[in-house]
CSV table of C-alpha atoms and ligand atoms in Angstrom, one decimal:
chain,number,residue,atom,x,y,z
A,1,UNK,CA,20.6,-16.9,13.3
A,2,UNK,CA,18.6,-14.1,11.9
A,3,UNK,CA,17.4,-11.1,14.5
A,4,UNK,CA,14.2,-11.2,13.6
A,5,UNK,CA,10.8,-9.5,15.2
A,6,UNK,CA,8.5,-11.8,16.8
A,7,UNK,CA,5.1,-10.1,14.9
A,8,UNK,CA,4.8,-7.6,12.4
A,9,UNK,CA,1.9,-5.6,10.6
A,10,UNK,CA,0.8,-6.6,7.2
A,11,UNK,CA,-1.3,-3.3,5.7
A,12,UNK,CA,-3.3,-4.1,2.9
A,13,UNK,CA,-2.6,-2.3,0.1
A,14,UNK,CA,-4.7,-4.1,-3.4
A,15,UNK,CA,-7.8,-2.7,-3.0
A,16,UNK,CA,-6.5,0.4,-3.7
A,17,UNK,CA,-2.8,0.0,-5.3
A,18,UNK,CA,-4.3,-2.9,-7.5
A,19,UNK,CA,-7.7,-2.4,-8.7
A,20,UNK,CA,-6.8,1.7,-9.5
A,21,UNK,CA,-4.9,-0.4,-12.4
A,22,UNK,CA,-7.3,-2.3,-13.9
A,23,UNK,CA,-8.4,-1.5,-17.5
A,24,UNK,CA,-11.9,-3.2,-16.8
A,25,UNK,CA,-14.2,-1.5,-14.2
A,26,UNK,CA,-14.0,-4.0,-11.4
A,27,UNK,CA,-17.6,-4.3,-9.8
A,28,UNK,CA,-18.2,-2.5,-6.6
A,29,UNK,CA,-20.0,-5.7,-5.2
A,30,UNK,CA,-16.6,-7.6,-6.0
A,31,UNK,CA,-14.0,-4.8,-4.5
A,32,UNK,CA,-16.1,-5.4,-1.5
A,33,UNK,CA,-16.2,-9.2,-1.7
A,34,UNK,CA,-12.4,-9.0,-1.6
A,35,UNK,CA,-12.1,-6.6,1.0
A,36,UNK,CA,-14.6,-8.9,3.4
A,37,UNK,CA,-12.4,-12.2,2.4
A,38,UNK,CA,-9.4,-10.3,3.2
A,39,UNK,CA,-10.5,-9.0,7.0
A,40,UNK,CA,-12.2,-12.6,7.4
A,41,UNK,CA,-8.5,-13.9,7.0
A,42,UNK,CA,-7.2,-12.2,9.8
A,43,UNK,CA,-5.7,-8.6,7.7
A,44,UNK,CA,-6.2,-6.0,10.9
A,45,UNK,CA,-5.5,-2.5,8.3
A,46,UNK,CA,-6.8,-2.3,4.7
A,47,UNK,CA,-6.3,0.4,2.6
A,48,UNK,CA,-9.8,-0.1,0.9
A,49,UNK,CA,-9.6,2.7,-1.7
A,50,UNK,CA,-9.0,6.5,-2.9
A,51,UNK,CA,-10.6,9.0,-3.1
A,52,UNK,CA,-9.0,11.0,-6.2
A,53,UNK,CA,-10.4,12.6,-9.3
A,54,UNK,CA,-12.6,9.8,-11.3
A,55,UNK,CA,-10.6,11.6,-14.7
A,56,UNK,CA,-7.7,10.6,-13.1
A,57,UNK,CA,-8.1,7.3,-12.0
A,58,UNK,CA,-12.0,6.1,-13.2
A,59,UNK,CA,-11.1,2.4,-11.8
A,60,UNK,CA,-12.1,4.1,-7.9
A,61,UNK,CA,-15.1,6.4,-8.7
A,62,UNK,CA,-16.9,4.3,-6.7
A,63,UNK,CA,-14.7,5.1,-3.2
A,64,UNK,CA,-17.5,6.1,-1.3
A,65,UNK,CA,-19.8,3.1,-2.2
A,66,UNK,CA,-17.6,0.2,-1.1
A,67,UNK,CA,-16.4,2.4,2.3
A,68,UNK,CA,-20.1,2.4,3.4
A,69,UNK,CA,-20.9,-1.1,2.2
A,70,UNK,CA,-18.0,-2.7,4.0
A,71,UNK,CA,-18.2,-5.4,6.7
A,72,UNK,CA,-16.7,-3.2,9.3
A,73,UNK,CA,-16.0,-6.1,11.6
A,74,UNK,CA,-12.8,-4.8,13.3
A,75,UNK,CA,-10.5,-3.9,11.0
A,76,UNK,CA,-8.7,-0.5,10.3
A,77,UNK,CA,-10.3,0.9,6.7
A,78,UNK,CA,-8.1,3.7,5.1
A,79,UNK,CA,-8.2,5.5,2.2
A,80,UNK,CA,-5.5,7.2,-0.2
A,81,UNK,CA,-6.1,10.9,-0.6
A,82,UNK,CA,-3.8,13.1,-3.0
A,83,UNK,CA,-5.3,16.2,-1.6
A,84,UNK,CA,-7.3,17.9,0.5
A,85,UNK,CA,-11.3,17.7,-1.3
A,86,UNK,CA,-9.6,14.2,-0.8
A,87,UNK,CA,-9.6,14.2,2.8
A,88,UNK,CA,-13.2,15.8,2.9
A,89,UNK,CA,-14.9,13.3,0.8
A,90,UNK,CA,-13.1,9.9,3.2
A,91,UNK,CA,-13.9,11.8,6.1
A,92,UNK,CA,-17.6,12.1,5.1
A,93,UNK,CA,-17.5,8.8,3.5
A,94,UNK,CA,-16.4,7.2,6.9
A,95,UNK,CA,-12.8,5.9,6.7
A,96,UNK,CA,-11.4,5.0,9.7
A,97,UNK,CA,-7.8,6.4,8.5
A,98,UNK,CA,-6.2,8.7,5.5
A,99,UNK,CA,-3.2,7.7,3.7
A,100,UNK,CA,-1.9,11.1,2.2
A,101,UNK,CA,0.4,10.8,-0.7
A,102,UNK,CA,2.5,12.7,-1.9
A,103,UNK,CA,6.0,12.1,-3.9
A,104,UNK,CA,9.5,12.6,-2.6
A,105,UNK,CA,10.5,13.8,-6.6
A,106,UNK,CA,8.9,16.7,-8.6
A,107,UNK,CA,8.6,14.9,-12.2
A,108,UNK,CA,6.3,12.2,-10.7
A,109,UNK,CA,4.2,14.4,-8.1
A,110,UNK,CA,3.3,16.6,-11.4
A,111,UNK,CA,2.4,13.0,-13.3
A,112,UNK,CA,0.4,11.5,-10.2
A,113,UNK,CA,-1.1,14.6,-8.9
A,114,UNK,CA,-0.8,17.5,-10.8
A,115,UNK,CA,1.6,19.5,-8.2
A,116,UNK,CA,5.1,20.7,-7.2
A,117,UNK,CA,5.7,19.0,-4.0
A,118,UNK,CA,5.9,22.7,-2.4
A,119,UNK,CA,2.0,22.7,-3.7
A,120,UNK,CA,1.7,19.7,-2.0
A,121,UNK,CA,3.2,20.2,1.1
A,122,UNK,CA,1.4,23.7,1.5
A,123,UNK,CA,-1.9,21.7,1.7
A,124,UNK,CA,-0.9,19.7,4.8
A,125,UNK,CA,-2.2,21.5,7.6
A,126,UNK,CA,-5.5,21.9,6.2
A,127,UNK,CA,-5.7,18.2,5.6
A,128,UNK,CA,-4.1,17.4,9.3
A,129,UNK,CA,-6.5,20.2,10.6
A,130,UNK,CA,-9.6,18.1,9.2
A,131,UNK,CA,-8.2,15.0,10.2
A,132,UNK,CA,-7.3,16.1,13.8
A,133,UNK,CA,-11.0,17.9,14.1
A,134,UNK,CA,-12.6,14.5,13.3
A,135,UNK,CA,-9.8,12.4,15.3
A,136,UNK,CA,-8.7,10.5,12.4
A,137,UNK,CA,-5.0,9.1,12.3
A,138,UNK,CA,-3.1,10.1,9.3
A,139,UNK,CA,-1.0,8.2,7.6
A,140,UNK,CA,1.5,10.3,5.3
A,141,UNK,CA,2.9,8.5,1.8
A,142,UNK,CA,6.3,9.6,0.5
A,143,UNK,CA,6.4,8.4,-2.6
A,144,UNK,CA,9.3,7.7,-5.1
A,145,UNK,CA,12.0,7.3,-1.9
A,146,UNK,CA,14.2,5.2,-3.7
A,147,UNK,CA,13.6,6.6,-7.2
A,148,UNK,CA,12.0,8.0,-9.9
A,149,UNK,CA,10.3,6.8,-13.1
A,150,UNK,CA,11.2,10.3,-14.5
A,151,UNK,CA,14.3,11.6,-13.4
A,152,UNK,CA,15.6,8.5,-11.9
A,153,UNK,CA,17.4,8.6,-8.7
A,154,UNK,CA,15.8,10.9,-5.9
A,155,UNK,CA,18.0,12.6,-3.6
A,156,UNK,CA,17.8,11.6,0.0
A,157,UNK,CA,17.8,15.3,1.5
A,158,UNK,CA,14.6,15.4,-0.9
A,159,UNK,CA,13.1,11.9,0.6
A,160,UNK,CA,14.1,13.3,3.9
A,161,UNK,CA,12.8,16.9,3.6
A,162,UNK,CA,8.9,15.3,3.1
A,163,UNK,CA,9.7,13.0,6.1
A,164,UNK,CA,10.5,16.1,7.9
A,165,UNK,CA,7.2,17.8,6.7
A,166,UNK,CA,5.3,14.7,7.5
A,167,UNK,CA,6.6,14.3,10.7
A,168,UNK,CA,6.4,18.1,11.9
A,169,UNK,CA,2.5,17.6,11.5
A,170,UNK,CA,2.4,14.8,13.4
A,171,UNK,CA,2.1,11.5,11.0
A,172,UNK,CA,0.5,8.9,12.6
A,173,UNK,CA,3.2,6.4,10.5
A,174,UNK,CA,5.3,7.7,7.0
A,175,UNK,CA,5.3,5.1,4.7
A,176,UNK,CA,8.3,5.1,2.8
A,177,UNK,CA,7.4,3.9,-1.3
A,178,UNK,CA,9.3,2.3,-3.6
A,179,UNK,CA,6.8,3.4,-6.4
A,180,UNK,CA,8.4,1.7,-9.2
A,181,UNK,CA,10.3,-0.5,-7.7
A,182,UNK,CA,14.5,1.1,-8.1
A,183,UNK,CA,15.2,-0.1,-4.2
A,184,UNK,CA,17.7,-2.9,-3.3
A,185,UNK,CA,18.4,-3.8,0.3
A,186,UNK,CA,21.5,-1.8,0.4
A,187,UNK,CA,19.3,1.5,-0.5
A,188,UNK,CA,16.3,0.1,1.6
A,189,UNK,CA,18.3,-1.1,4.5
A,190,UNK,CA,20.2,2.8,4.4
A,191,UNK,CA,16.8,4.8,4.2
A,192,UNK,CA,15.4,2.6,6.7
A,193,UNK,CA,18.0,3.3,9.1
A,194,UNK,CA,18.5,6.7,8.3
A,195,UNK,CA,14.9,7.7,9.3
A,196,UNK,CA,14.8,5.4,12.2
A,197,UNK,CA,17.8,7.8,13.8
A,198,UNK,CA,16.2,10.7,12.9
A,199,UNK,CA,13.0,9.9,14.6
A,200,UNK,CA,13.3,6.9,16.9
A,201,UNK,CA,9.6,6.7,17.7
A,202,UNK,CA,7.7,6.6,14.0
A,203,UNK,CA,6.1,4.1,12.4
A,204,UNK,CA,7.9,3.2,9.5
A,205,UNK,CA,5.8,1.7,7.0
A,206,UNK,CA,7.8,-0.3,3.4
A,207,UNK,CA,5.8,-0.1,0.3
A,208,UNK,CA,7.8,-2.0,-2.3
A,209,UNK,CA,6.9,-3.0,-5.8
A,210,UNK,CA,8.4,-5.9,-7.9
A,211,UNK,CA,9.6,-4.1,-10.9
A,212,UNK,CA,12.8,-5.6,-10.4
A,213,UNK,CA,12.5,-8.5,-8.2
A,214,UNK,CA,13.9,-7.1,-5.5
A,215,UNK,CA,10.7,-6.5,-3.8
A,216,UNK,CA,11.0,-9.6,-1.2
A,217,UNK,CA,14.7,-9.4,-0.2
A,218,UNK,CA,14.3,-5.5,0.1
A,219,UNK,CA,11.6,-6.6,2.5
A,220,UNK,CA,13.8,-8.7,4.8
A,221,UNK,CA,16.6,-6.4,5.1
A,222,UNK,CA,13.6,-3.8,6.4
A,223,UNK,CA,12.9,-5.9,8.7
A,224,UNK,CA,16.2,-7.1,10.0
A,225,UNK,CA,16.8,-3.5,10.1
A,226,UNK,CA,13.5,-2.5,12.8
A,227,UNK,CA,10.8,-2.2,10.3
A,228,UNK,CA,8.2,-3.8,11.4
A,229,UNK,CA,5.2,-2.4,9.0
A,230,UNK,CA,4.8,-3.6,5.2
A,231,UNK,CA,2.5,-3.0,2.7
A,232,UNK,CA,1.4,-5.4,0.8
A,233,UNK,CA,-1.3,-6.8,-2.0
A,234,UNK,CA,-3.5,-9.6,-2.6
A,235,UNK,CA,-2.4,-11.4,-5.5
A,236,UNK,CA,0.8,-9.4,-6.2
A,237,UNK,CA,-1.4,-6.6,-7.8
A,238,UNK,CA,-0.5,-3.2,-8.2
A,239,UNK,CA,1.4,-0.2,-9.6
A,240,UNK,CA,0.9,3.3,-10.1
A,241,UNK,CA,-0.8,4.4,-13.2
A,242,UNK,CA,1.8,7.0,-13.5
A,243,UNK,CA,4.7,4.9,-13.8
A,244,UNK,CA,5.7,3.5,-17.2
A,245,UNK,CA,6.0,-0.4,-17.1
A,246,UNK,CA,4.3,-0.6,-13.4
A,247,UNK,CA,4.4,-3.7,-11.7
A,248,UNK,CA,2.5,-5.2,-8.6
A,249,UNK,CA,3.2,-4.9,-4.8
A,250,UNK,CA,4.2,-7.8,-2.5
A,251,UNK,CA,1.9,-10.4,-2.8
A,252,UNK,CA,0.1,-10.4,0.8
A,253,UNK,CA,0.2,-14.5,0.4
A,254,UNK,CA,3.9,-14.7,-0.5
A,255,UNK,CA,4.6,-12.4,2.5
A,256,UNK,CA,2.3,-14.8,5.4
A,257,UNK,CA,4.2,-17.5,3.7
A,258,UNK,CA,7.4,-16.5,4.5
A,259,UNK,CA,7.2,-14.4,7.8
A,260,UNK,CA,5.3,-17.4,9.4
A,261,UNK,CA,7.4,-20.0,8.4
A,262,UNK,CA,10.2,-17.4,9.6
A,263,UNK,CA,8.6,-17.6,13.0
A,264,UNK,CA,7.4,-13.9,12.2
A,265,UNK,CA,3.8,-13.4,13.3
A,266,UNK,CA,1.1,-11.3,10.8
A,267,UNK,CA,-2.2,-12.2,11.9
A,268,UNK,CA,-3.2,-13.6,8.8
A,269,UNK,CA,-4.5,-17.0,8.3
A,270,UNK,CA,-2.7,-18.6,5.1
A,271,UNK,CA,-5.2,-21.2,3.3
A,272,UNK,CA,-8.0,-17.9,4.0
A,273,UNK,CA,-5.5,-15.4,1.7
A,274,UNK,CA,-4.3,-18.1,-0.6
A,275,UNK,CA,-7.9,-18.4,-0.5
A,276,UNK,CA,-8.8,-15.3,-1.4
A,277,UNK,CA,-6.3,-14.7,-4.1
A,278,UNK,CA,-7.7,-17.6,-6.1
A,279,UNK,CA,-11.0,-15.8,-6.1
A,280,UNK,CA,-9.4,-12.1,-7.2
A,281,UNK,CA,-7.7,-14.2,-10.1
A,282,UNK,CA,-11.0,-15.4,-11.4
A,283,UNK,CA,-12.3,-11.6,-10.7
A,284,UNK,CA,-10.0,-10.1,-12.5
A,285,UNK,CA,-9.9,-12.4,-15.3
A,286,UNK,CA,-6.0,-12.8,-15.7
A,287,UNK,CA,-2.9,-14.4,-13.8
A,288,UNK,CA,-1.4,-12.7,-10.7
A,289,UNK,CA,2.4,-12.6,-10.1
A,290,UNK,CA,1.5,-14.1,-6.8
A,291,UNK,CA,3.7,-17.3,-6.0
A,292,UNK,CA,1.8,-18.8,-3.2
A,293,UNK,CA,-1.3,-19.2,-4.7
A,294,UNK,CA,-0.4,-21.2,-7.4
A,295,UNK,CA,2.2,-23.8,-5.2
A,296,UNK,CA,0.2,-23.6,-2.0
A,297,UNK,CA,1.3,-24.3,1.6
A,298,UNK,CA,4.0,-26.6,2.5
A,299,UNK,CA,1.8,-29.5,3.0
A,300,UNK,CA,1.3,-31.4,-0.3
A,301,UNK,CA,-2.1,-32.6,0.8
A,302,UNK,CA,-3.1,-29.0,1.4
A,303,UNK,CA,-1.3,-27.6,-2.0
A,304,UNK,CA,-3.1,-30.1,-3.8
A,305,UNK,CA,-6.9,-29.6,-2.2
A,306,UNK,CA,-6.2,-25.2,-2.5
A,307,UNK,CA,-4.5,-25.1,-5.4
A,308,UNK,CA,-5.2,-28.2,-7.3
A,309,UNK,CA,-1.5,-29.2,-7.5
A,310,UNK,CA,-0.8,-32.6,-8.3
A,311,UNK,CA,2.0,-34.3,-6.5
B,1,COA,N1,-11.5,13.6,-5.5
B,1,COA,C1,-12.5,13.8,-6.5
B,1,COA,N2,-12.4,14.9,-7.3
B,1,COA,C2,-11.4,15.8,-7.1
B,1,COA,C3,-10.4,15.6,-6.2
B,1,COA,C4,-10.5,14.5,-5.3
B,1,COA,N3,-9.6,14.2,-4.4
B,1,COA,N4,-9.6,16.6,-6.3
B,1,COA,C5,-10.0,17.4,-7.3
B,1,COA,N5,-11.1,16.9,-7.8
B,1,COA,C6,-11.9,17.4,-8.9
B,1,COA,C7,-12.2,18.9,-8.7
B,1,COA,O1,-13.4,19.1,-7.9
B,1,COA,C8,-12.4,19.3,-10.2
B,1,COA,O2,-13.7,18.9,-10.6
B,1,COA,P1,-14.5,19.7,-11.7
B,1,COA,O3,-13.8,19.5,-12.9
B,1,COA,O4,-15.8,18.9,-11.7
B,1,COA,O5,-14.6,21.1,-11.2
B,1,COA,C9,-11.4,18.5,-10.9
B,1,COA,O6,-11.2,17.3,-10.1
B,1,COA,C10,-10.1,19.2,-11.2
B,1,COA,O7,-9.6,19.7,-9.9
B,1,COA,P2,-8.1,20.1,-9.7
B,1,COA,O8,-7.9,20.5,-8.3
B,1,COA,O9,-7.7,21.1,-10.8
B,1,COA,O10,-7.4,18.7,-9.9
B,1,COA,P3,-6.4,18.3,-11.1
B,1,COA,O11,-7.2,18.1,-12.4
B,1,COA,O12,-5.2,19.1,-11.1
B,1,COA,O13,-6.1,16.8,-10.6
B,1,COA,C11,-5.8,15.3,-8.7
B,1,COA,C12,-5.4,16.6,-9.4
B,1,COA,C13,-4.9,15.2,-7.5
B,1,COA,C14,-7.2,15.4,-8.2
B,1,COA,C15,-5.7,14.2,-9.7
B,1,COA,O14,-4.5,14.3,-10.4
B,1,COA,C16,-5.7,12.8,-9.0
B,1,COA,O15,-6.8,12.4,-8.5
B,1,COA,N6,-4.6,12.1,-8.9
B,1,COA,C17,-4.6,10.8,-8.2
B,1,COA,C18,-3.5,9.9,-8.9
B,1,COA,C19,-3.5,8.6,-8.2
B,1,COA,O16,-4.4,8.1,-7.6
B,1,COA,N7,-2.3,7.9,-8.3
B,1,COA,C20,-2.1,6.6,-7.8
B,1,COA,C21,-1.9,6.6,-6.3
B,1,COA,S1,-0.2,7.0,-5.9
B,2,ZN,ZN1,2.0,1.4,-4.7
């Protein structure tokens, strides 16, 4: 038998990992549709947004907007924030929680944000000043842990060094990401296991994208390994507009599909996601990768009435 955790947290990742991708302009009235559908199906965190440069990343200009127009009926609302005018403007806007990012390589912190990590790094206490002032958790991103669309493998004293700083400043959780998706379980299960020995008490959040299908198994290993926090996104949407050939996130459905039939428990109600998918599909005007939405739950009755499968 597999040691397994009874519950785990599913962080909701597509408003912001997703819709930062899309070519179109999504509609602010339809980010926040989503983000309602996916707190009224039981999601407890949601990572609504960022707030980043609109040059940089024009799909989110309207950050502020949906974080005041949001059902705020419970869940945790957080934003990602590459830097500190970052910080401000989610503060002000009202987040609940900030998601700072920042990458465990050099070539892609210069492509995502314009910085050395050094540079990066050196604007943390302001950041965890702010935060602290305003008693808002932060949540601290280290992006690229297992690799690097640039210069390819990332060492792990480089991964661990920005844990280090993360964790000095008192992180609420580090979130490690697999930003363009190099990890297999070996690597996952390693880094996992390696930071849980350093620091016995963090939150260790997984962020793993499907490049190369490993997404899902690196996920179980995680977890069979202590993890008990993953990102995740509606649909399978996602990637990083700074990573050549970028590919979606865990599809939150495919995820409460498996864990619950696993006996793991997320919270989230599966017809409501599956649900909710369907209706980001027709949003976005294209297929997901999502796998669940298009075969449905177990029970053929079910599959047949959400997803219109014949059996
Ligand atoms: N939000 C909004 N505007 C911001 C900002 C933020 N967080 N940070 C900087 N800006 C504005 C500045 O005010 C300035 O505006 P101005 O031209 O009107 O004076 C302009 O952006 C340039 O500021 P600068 O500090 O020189 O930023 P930059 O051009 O070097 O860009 C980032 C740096 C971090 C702002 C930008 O690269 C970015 O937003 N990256 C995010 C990438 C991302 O979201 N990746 C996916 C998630 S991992
Ligand atoms: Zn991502």
């Amino acid at each position: 038998m597999l040691k397994l955790p009874s519950r785990v947290k599913i962080r909701e990742v597509g408003p912001r990992d997703g819709f930062q991708i899309e070519k179109e302009f999504i509609p602010t009235e339809a980010k926040i549709e989503i983000i309602n559908a996916l707190a009224d199906a039981g999601v407890s965190d949601i990572e609504a947004t960022a707030f980043v440069s609109p040059k940089a990343v024009p799909q989110l200009r309207d950050a502020a907007e949906v974080i005041t127009k949001i059902h705020r009926n419970g869940a945790v609302y957080s934003a990602l924030v590459p830097n500190f005018k970052g910080a401000q403007n989610a503060i002000a806007a009202g987040v609940d929680e900030i998601v700072v990012v920042i990458s465990a390589s050099d070539a892609h912190n210069q492509a995502n944000v314009r910085r050395t990590v050094d540079e990066s790094v050196a604007d943390l206490d302001d950041i965890f000043s702010l935060a602290a002032e305003k008693s808002i958790p932060v949540i601290c991103s280290a992006a690229t842990a297992f690799g690097c669309p640039y210069q390819g493998d990332v060492p792990e004293s480089d991964v661990m060094k920005l844990v280090d700083a993360y964790t000095s400043r008192s992180a609420a959780a580090v979130i490690l990401a697999d930003t363009t998706g190099m990890a297999t379980p070996t690597r996952t299960a390693d880094l996992v296991k390696r930071v849980k020995d350093r620091y016995p008490d963090l939150e260790i959040i997984l962020h793993l994208h499907n490049n190369r299908g490993t997404a899902m198994s690196n996920l179980l290993v995680a977890m069979m390994a202590g993890a008990t926090v993953f990102d995740t996104a509606l649909g399978g949407m996602g990637g990083c507009p700074y990573v050549p050939q970028a590919a979606g996130n865990l599809p939150t459905e495919d995820v409460v599909f498996m864990l619950e039939d696993m006996g793991v428990g997320t919270g989230i109600d599966l017809e409501s996601i599956i649900r909710a998918s369907l209706r980001l599909e027709k949003i976005v005007g294209k297929t997901l990768p999502g796998q669940v939405m298009k075969s449905g739950p177990r029970d053929p009755k079910r599959a047949a009435e959400l997803c219109g499968i014949i059996p």
